[in-house]
Tab-separated table of C-alpha atoms in Angstrom:
chain	number	residue	atom	x	y	z
A	99	UNK	CA	16.158	7.868	8.973
A	100	UNK	CA	15.202	10.191	6.118
A	101	UNK	CA	13.791	13.521	7.242
A	102	UNK	CA	10.009	13.764	7.055
A	103	UNK	CA	8.906	16.242	4.344
A	104	UNK	CA	7.287	19.396	5.695
A	105	UNK	CA	4.479	21.206	3.897
A	106	UNK	CA	3.530	24.807	4.579
A	107	UNK	CA	1.484	27.502	2.898
A	108	UNK	CA	-1.687	27.605	0.857
A	109	UNK	CA	-2.452	25.270	-1.984
A	110	UNK	CA	-3.742	26.797	-5.219
A	111	UNK	CA	-7.508	27.372	-5.403
A	112	UNK	CA	-9.379	24.435	-6.897
A	113	UNK	CA	-9.295	24.812	-10.670
A	114	UNK	CA	-11.389	21.865	-11.759
A	115	UNK	CA	-10.636	18.276	-12.637
A	116	UNK	CA	-9.132	15.816	-10.154
A	117	UNK	CA	-9.040	17.617	-6.771
A	118	UNK	CA	-6.144	15.397	-5.676
A	119	UNK	CA	-3.969	16.274	-8.690
A	120	UNK	CA	-2.022	18.884	-6.695
A	121	UNK	CA	-2.303	17.179	-3.294
A	122	UNK	CA	0.984	17.189	-1.380
A	123	UNK	CA	1.982	13.958	0.333
A	124	UNK	CA	4.952	11.709	1.041
A	125	UNK	CA	5.938	8.224	2.197
A	126	UNK	CA	6.153	8.406	5.977
A	127	UNK	CA	8.402	5.972	7.911
A	128	UNK	CA	5.745	4.965	10.467
A	129	UNK	CA	2.744	3.961	8.353
A	130	UNK	CA	3.581	0.253	8.640
A	131	UNK	CA	2.101	0.437	12.144
A	132	UNK	CA	-1.628	0.078	12.825
A	133	UNK	CA	-3.883	3.135	12.965
A	134	UNK	CA	-4.805	3.377	16.657
A	135	UNK	CA	-7.484	5.947	15.788
A	136	UNK	CA	-9.387	3.488	13.594
A	137	UNK	CA	-13.161	3.525	14.100
A	138	UNK	CA	-13.147	-0.245	13.587
A	139	UNK	CA	-11.054	-0.545	16.767
A	140	UNK	CA	-13.490	1.695	18.639
A	141	UNK	CA	-11.881	5.118	18.268
A	142	UNK	CA	-14.016	8.241	18.437
A	143	UNK	CA	-13.852	12.025	18.469
A	144	UNK	CA	-15.643	12.595	21.744
A	145	UNK	CA	-15.648	16.397	21.952
A	146	UNK	CA	-14.587	19.598	20.192
A	147	UNK	CA	-14.861	23.227	21.176
A	148	UNK	CA	-16.310	24.175	17.771
A	149	UNK	CA	-17.498	22.393	14.619
A	150	UNK	CA	-19.480	25.158	12.948
A	151	UNK	CA	-18.735	24.256	9.319
A	152	UNK	CA	-17.938	20.534	9.441
A	153	UNK	CA	-18.362	17.803	12.031
A	154	UNK	CA	-15.531	16.532	14.195
A	155	UNK	CA	-16.430	12.880	13.504
A	156	UNK	CA	-15.188	13.266	9.924
A	157	UNK	CA	-11.612	13.217	11.257
A	158	UNK	CA	-11.667	9.428	11.665
A	159	UNK	CA	-13.556	8.380	8.516
A	160	UNK	CA	-11.435	5.554	7.039
A	161	UNK	CA	-11.727	6.640	3.405
A	162	UNK	CA	-9.839	9.631	2.049
A	163	UNK	CA	-11.669	12.942	2.109
A	164	UNK	CA	-13.980	13.771	-0.792
A	165	UNK	CA	-14.536	17.165	-2.373
A	166	UNK	CA	-17.679	18.438	-4.098
A	167	UNK	CA	-17.206	22.024	-5.333
A	168	UNK	CA	-20.973	22.525	-5.611
A	169	UNK	CA	-21.868	21.299	-2.110
A	170	UNK	CA	-22.979	24.275	-0.019
A	171	UNK	CA	-25.318	24.485	2.960
A	172	UNK	CA	-26.894	27.187	5.096
A	173	UNK	CA	-23.603	27.779	6.924
A	174	UNK	CA	-21.406	27.822	3.840
A	175	UNK	CA	-19.198	25.348	1.966
A	176	UNK	CA	-19.686	21.801	3.265
A	177	UNK	CA	-16.318	20.112	3.756
A	178	UNK	CA	-15.440	16.496	4.435
A	179	UNK	CA	-13.440	17.121	7.584
A	180	UNK	CA	-13.552	19.032	10.853
A	181	UNK	CA	-13.816	22.776	10.302
A	182	UNK	CA	-14.310	25.573	12.808
A	183	UNK	CA	-15.473	29.165	12.292
A	184	UNK	CA	-13.020	32.025	11.833
A	185	UNK	CA	-11.740	33.376	15.123
A	186	UNK	CA	-11.920	37.079	15.841
A	187	UNK	CA	-10.288	39.434	18.295
A	188	UNK	CA	-11.914	41.245	21.192
A	189	UNK	CA	-12.593	44.640	19.592
A	190	UNK	CA	-12.429	46.772	16.471
A	191	UNK	CA	-9.058	48.005	17.656
A	192	UNK	CA	-7.861	44.395	18.128
A	193	UNK	CA	-9.760	42.324	15.512
A	194	UNK	CA	-7.174	39.544	15.300
A	195	UNK	CA	-7.064	36.366	17.424
A	196	UNK	CA	-4.296	36.184	19.992
A	197	UNK	CA	-1.294	33.888	19.720
A	198	UNK	CA	-2.878	31.595	22.320
A	199	UNK	CA	-6.271	31.246	20.603
A	200	UNK	CA	-6.900	27.776	19.201
A	201	UNK	CA	-9.549	25.147	18.570
A	202	UNK	CA	-9.342	21.608	19.896
A	203	UNK	CA	-10.835	18.140	19.583
A	204	UNK	CA	-10.560	15.165	21.962
A	205	UNK	CA	-9.919	11.758	20.402
A	206	UNK	CA	-10.327	8.421	22.177
A	207	UNK	CA	-7.942	5.900	20.660
A	208	UNK	CA	-9.536	2.633	19.590
A	209	UNK	CA	-6.738	0.719	21.305
A	210	UNK	CA	-4.282	2.226	23.809
A	211	UNK	CA	-0.686	2.067	22.720
A	212	UNK	CA	2.673	3.627	21.936
A	213	UNK	CA	2.361	6.198	19.148
A	214	UNK	CA	5.056	6.168	16.456
A	215	UNK	CA	3.669	8.780	14.078
A	216	UNK	CA	0.737	11.082	13.357
A	217	UNK	CA	-0.650	12.379	10.069
A	218	UNK	CA	-2.753	15.549	10.108
A	219	UNK	CA	-4.351	15.612	6.667
A	220	UNK	CA	-5.652	18.939	5.339
A	221	UNK	CA	-6.935	17.563	2.004
A	222	UNK	CA	-9.143	20.114	0.190
A	223	UNK	CA	-8.542	22.749	2.856
A	224	UNK	CA	-6.564	25.008	0.546
A	225	UNK	CA	-6.904	28.444	2.149
A	226	UNK	CA	-8.908	27.529	5.247
A	227	UNK	CA	-6.519	25.136	7.004
A	228	UNK	CA	-4.922	25.965	10.388
A	229	UNK	CA	-1.721	27.959	10.460
A	230	UNK	CA	-0.237	25.386	12.838
A	231	UNK	CA	-1.219	22.265	14.764
A	232	UNK	CA	-0.148	20.602	17.986
A	233	UNK	CA	-1.034	17.222	19.495
A	234	UNK	CA	-1.021	16.088	23.130
A	235	UNK	CA	-1.602	12.664	24.636
A	236	UNK	CA	-2.711	11.285	27.979
A	237	UNK	CA	-3.419	7.925	29.593
A	238	UNK	CA	-6.615	7.703	31.628
A	239	UNK	CA	-8.126	4.346	32.626
A	240	UNK	CA	-11.751	3.430	32.064
A	241	UNK	CA	-14.101	5.520	29.956
A	242	UNK	CA	-13.573	9.149	31.039
A	243	UNK	CA	-15.983	11.875	29.944
A	244	UNK	CA	-14.765	14.956	28.064
A	245	UNK	CA	-15.190	16.967	31.264
A	246	UNK	CA	-12.961	14.548	33.166
A	247	UNK	CA	-10.296	14.636	30.453
A	248	UNK	CA	-10.266	18.428	30.550
A	249	UNK	CA	-9.923	18.500	34.329
A	250	UNK	CA	-6.922	20.089	35.997
A	251	UNK	CA	-5.742	16.746	37.391
A	252	UNK	CA	-5.135	15.166	33.960
A	253	UNK	CA	-1.535	15.302	32.754
A	254	UNK	CA	-1.048	15.852	29.023
A	255	UNK	CA	2.210	15.049	27.206
A	256	UNK	CA	3.193	16.993	24.082
A	257	UNK	CA	3.549	14.602	21.152
A	258	UNK	CA	3.682	17.188	18.366
A	259	UNK	CA	4.720	20.715	19.402
A	260	UNK	CA	3.032	23.659	17.737
A	261	UNK	CA	4.172	23.293	14.129
A	262	UNK	CA	3.216	25.118	10.904
A	263	UNK	CA	1.341	22.967	8.381
A	264	UNK	CA	0.340	23.259	4.761
A	265	UNK	CA	-3.025	23.300	3.078
A	266	UNK	CA	-4.242	20.374	0.924
A	267	UNK	CA	-1.424	18.196	2.256
A	268	UNK	CA	-0.624	15.167	4.388
A	269	UNK	CA	1.361	16.641	7.286
A	270	UNK	CA	3.327	13.854	8.981
A	271	UNK	CA	5.026	13.886	12.375
A	272	UNK	CA	7.231	11.218	13.961
A	273	UNK	CA	6.554	10.716	17.685
A	274	UNK	CA	9.269	9.611	20.118
A	275	UNK	CA	7.381	9.462	23.439
A	276	UNK	CA	7.815	5.924	24.777
A	277	UNK	CA	4.540	5.899	26.721
A	278	UNK	CA	1.124	4.237	26.519
A	279	UNK	CA	-1.640	6.678	25.560
A	280	UNK	CA	-5.427	6.310	25.598
A	281	UNK	CA	-6.567	9.773	24.398
A	282	UNK	CA	-5.291	12.631	22.233
A	283	UNK	CA	-6.045	16.320	22.089
A	284	UNK	CA	-5.472	17.813	18.647
A	285	UNK	CA	-5.204	21.593	18.521
A	286	UNK	CA	-5.410	23.840	15.481
A	287	UNK	CA	-3.970	27.333	15.766
A	288	UNK	CA	-5.892	29.584	15.576
A	289	UNK	CA	-8.760	27.941	13.620
A	290	UNK	CA	-9.536	26.257	10.310
A	291	UNK	CA	-10.104	22.773	8.992
A	292	UNK	CA	-8.518	19.321	9.107
A	293	UNK	CA	-9.804	16.530	6.872
A	294	UNK	CA	-8.421	13.392	8.511
A	295	UNK	CA	-6.353	12.280	11.499
A	296	UNK	CA	-4.283	9.088	11.487
A	297	UNK	CA	-2.423	7.851	14.579
A	298	UNK	CA	0.083	5.088	13.876
A	299	UNK	CA	1.503	2.942	16.659
A	300	UNK	CA	1.702	-0.319	18.575
A	301	UNK	CA	-1.172	-1.575	20.696
A	302	UNK	CA	-0.319	-2.136	24.371
A	303	UNK	CA	-3.204	-4.081	25.959
A	304	UNK	CA	-4.162	-4.145	29.630
A	305	UNK	CA	-2.636	-7.352	31.114
A	306	UNK	CA	-5.358	-7.569	33.777
A	307	UNK	CA	-8.066	-7.582	31.112
A	308	UNK	CA	-6.357	-10.357	29.145
A	309	UNK	CA	-5.876	-12.390	32.332
A	310	UNK	CA	-9.589	-12.175	33.100
A	311	UNK	CA	-10.481	-13.235	29.561
A	312	UNK	CA	-8.343	-16.359	29.900
A	313	UNK	CA	-8.691	-17.709	26.354
A	314	UNK	CA	-8.667	-15.004	23.674
A	315	UNK	CA	-7.347	-14.232	20.193
A	316	UNK	CA	-3.616	-13.827	20.818
A	317	UNK	CA	-2.903	-12.313	17.379
A	318	UNK	CA	-5.800	-9.795	17.351
A	319	UNK	CA	-4.751	-6.184	16.880
A	320	UNK	CA	-6.842	-5.003	19.841
A	321	UNK	CA	-5.077	-7.549	22.086
A	322	UNK	CA	-1.585	-6.462	21.068
A	323	UNK	CA	-0.949	-8.583	17.970
A	324	UNK	CA	0.935	-6.998	15.094
A	325	UNK	CA	1.778	-7.657	11.456
A	326	UNK	CA	5.557	-7.647	11.055
A	327	UNK	CA	5.812	-8.301	7.323
A	328	UNK	CA	3.964	-9.676	4.316
A	329	UNK	CA	4.937	-10.890	0.881
A	330	UNK	CA	2.499	-8.674	-1.006
A	331	UNK	CA	0.242	-5.715	-0.197
A	332	UNK	CA	-0.995	-4.919	-3.689
A	333	UNK	CA	-4.729	-4.663	-3.004
A	334	UNK	CA	-5.080	-4.267	0.766
A	335	UNK	CA	-3.064	-4.130	3.997
A	336	UNK	CA	-2.211	-7.313	5.872
A	337	UNK	CA	-3.272	-5.640	9.140
A	338	UNK	CA	-6.871	-6.117	7.998
A	339	UNK	CA	-6.554	-9.814	8.868
A	340	UNK	CA	-6.334	-9.060	12.617
A	341	UNK	CA	-8.943	-6.290	12.810
A	342	UNK	CA	-11.977	-6.750	15.096
A	343	UNK	CA	-15.093	-8.473	13.795
A	344	UNK	CA	-15.750	-10.215	10.533
A	345	UNK	CA	-14.909	-8.640	7.207
A	346	UNK	CA	-17.742	-6.522	5.789
A	347	UNK	CA	-16.598	-6.358	2.153
A	348	UNK	CA	-13.854	-7.656	-0.097
A	349	UNK	CA	-11.309	-4.927	0.578
A	350	UNK	CA	-11.727	-5.402	4.349
A	351	UNK	CA	-9.372	-8.391	4.137
A	352	UNK	CA	-5.963	-9.105	2.596
A	353	UNK	CA	-5.674	-9.804	-1.117
A	354	UNK	CA	-2.502	-10.194	-3.181
A	355	UNK	CA	-1.884	-9.689	-6.877
A	356	UNK	CA	-2.042	-12.733	-9.169
A	357	UNK	CA	1.157	-14.740	-9.095
A	358	UNK	CA	2.732	-15.894	-12.343
A	359	UNK	CA	5.478	-17.986	-10.751
A	360	UNK	CA	5.700	-21.081	-8.547
A	361	UNK	CA	5.915	-19.184	-5.265
A	362	UNK	CA	3.326	-18.380	-2.581
A	363	UNK	CA	2.249	-15.435	-0.431
A	364	UNK	CA	2.461	-15.071	3.350
A	365	UNK	CA	2.019	-12.820	6.397
A	366	UNK	CA	4.220	-12.875	9.512
A	367	UNK	CA	2.774	-11.759	12.862
A	368	UNK	CA	4.020	-10.969	16.345
A	369	UNK	CA	1.638	-12.239	19.025
A	370	UNK	CA	0.502	-10.239	22.059
A	371	UNK	CA	3.197	-12.081	24.048
A	372	UNK	CA	4.372	-15.676	24.359
A	373	UNK	CA	1.172	-17.699	24.088
A	374	UNK	CA	-0.207	-21.208	24.117
A	375	UNK	CA	-2.402	-21.616	21.015
A	376	UNK	CA	-5.152	-24.237	21.062
A	377	UNK	CA	-7.400	-23.414	18.083
A	378	UNK	CA	-7.464	-21.203	15.021
A	379	UNK	CA	-9.771	-19.742	12.384
A	380	UNK	CA	-9.049	-18.749	8.795
A	381	UNK	CA	-11.865	-16.705	7.288
A	382	UNK	CA	-12.234	-15.958	3.559
A	383	UNK	CA	-15.413	-13.870	3.910
A	384	UNK	CA	-16.279	-11.883	0.738
A	385	UNK	CA	-13.322	-13.399	-1.124
A	386	UNK	CA	-15.214	-15.520	-3.633
A	387	UNK	CA	-13.278	-15.781	-6.896
A	388	UNK	CA	-10.015	-14.639	-5.357
A	389	UNK	CA	-9.691	-16.471	-2.018
A	390	UNK	CA	-6.511	-18.417	-1.302
A	391	UNK	CA	-6.627	-21.994	-2.551
A	392	UNK	CA	-4.772	-23.530	0.380
A	393	UNK	CA	-3.195	-22.281	3.614
A	394	UNK	CA	-0.799	-23.451	6.309
A	395	UNK	CA	0.018	-21.868	9.689
A	396	UNK	CA	3.314	-22.012	11.593
A	397	UNK	CA	4.585	-20.592	14.878
A	398	UNK	CA	7.983	-19.937	16.404
A	399	UNK	CA	9.071	-19.123	19.946
A	400	UNK	CA	11.407	-16.123	20.137
A	401	UNK	CA	13.067	-14.128	17.384
A	402	UNK	CA	15.618	-16.889	16.769
A	403	UNK	CA	13.233	-19.809	17.170
A	404	UNK	CA	12.524	-22.373	14.461
A	405	UNK	CA	9.226	-22.331	12.585
A	406	UNK	CA	6.948	-25.242	13.451
A	407	UNK	CA	3.910	-26.014	11.321
A	408	UNK	CA	0.747	-26.285	13.431
A	409	UNK	CA	-1.716	-26.477	10.524
A	410	UNK	CA	-0.511	-28.358	7.429
A	411	UNK	CA	-1.402	-27.102	3.979
A	412	UNK	CA	-5.210	-27.245	3.947
A	413	UNK	CA	-7.786	-26.562	1.241
A	414	UNK	CA	-9.799	-23.370	1.736
A	415	UNK	CA	-13.278	-22.610	0.464
A	416	UNK	CA	-14.342	-19.178	-0.824
A	417	UNK	CA	-16.370	-16.905	1.480
A	418	UNK	CA	-16.113	-19.369	4.377
A	419	UNK	CA	-14.922	-19.339	7.987
A	420	UNK	CA	-12.683	-22.387	8.598
A	421	UNK	CA	-12.165	-23.620	12.188
A	422	UNK	CA	-9.434	-25.941	13.421
A	423	UNK	CA	-8.792	-27.404	16.885
A	424	UNK	CA	-5.122	-28.255	17.344
A	425	UNK	CA	-4.324	-31.797	18.510
A	426	UNK	CA	-2.027	-30.295	21.152
A	427	UNK	CA	-1.275	-26.695	22.251
A	428	UNK	CA	1.459	-24.810	20.419
A	429	UNK	CA	3.678	-22.305	22.247
A	430	UNK	CA	5.082	-19.302	20.387
A	431	UNK	CA	5.671	-15.581	20.166
A	432	UNK	CA	5.255	-15.275	16.385
A	433	UNK	CA	2.980	-16.800	13.777
A	434	UNK	CA	2.970	-17.056	10.010
A	435	UNK	CA	0.253	-17.925	7.527
A	436	UNK	CA	1.241	-19.118	4.060
A	437	UNK	CA	-1.363	-19.081	1.310
A	438	UNK	CA	-1.032	-21.042	-1.917
A	439	UNK	CA	-0.503	-19.863	-4.509
A	440	UNK	CA	-1.979	-16.361	-4.055
A	441	UNK	CA	-5.325	-14.673	-3.412
A	442	UNK	CA	-6.344	-13.679	0.063
A	443	UNK	CA	-7.959	-14.237	3.431
A	444	UNK	CA	-10.116	-11.842	5.434
A	445	UNK	CA	-9.220	-12.815	9.018
A	446	UNK	CA	-6.852	-15.028	11.006
A	447	UNK	CA	-7.733	-15.888	14.612
A	448	UNK	CA	-5.398	-17.738	16.980
A	449	UNK	CA	-7.188	-18.700	20.182
A	450	UNK	CA	-5.204	-19.429	23.325
A	451	UNK	CA	-3.818	-17.843	26.463
A	452	UNK	CA	-0.606	-16.242	27.645
A	453	UNK	CA	2.065	-18.416	29.207
A	454	UNK	CA	3.485	-17.361	32.579
A	455	UNK	CA	6.504	-15.942	30.779
A	456	UNK	CA	4.288	-14.080	28.306
A	457	UNK	CA	2.018	-12.651	31.013
A	458	UNK	CA	4.916	-11.418	33.145
A	459	UNK	CA	6.653	-9.846	30.148
A	460	UNK	CA	3.496	-8.057	29.056
A	461	UNK	CA	2.828	-6.793	32.584
A	462	UNK	CA	6.382	-5.436	32.854
A	463	UNK	CA	6.083	-3.568	29.548
A	464	UNK	CA	2.670	-2.188	30.507
A	465	UNK	CA	4.109	-0.815	33.758
A	466	UNK	CA	7.215	0.533	32.023
A	467	UNK	CA	5.045	2.502	29.584
A	468	UNK	CA	3.007	4.069	32.388
A	469	UNK	CA	-0.084	1.876	31.971
């Protein structure tokens, strides 16, 4: 795997024009995974030791950080990120912070899972970013309070050791810990500002919760579904199609570029585990002049299984939720939706339940990952 670029040092002071013109970024090898710290999944920044200049909640805003050079408040420059005050030493003789001084924020992941990579984005923090960052993870059941998470009995695992970062840059870190995490603690050493936090990984659901639900959406991201591949991602990510809730606007779904050939577009999914599918929904909400014209859905059982069509090519209407009850249950581990010829859908729902084999496999993986 290609080494992940490392950014350090200040960026130049803002000189006018496009503030992103000199932004430092790279293609990271883990961004094909879902963002487990997505607010739409239920993630939140539940505590921070300091947020004097800018609020901690900004870390998880889905859009990229904005910069207004004229935006000042009573406390100083207002930044679109999380920014703490400057740390000081204990006396005039020792005015500098110690090597151990740092600020921290606690993040509840929207869906527990295995983390494959983290991006600490310091966009627009050019001379006021942290010198270094570190990230720790833990797995705590239920809905623990910040005080409980900070208790002495909670074990934290280092995901990103203390590492220098650069200002006005996307600082990416691959994570190799093969564990299931529910919460993160991001530390900035000694102080400063971070614009955005992205946590890429695979959802690992609680098997007991799915068993109680009985029938549920077996391809939903929050239940452990995952997009494996897609034919085209020109306008929006395919992962949008398995996000919670209905689409709220056009770019909250999946839309492809206009085809000028005789082909078609598609998405391939991995289900939560081997499942028995009994009904499905294809939603084209907010896709009015650019929804897919027709769609078909297929499933296969196992990596080497054969694709079996469970919904033949069917006409779709714009901005409409289409529901289909299957004449008989379909068993599979993977699903695929084909749209014809192009366009988009906002959501795909596959309703069913885990088979005995699927439930036992999911429970074994959950236990193996420390869930």
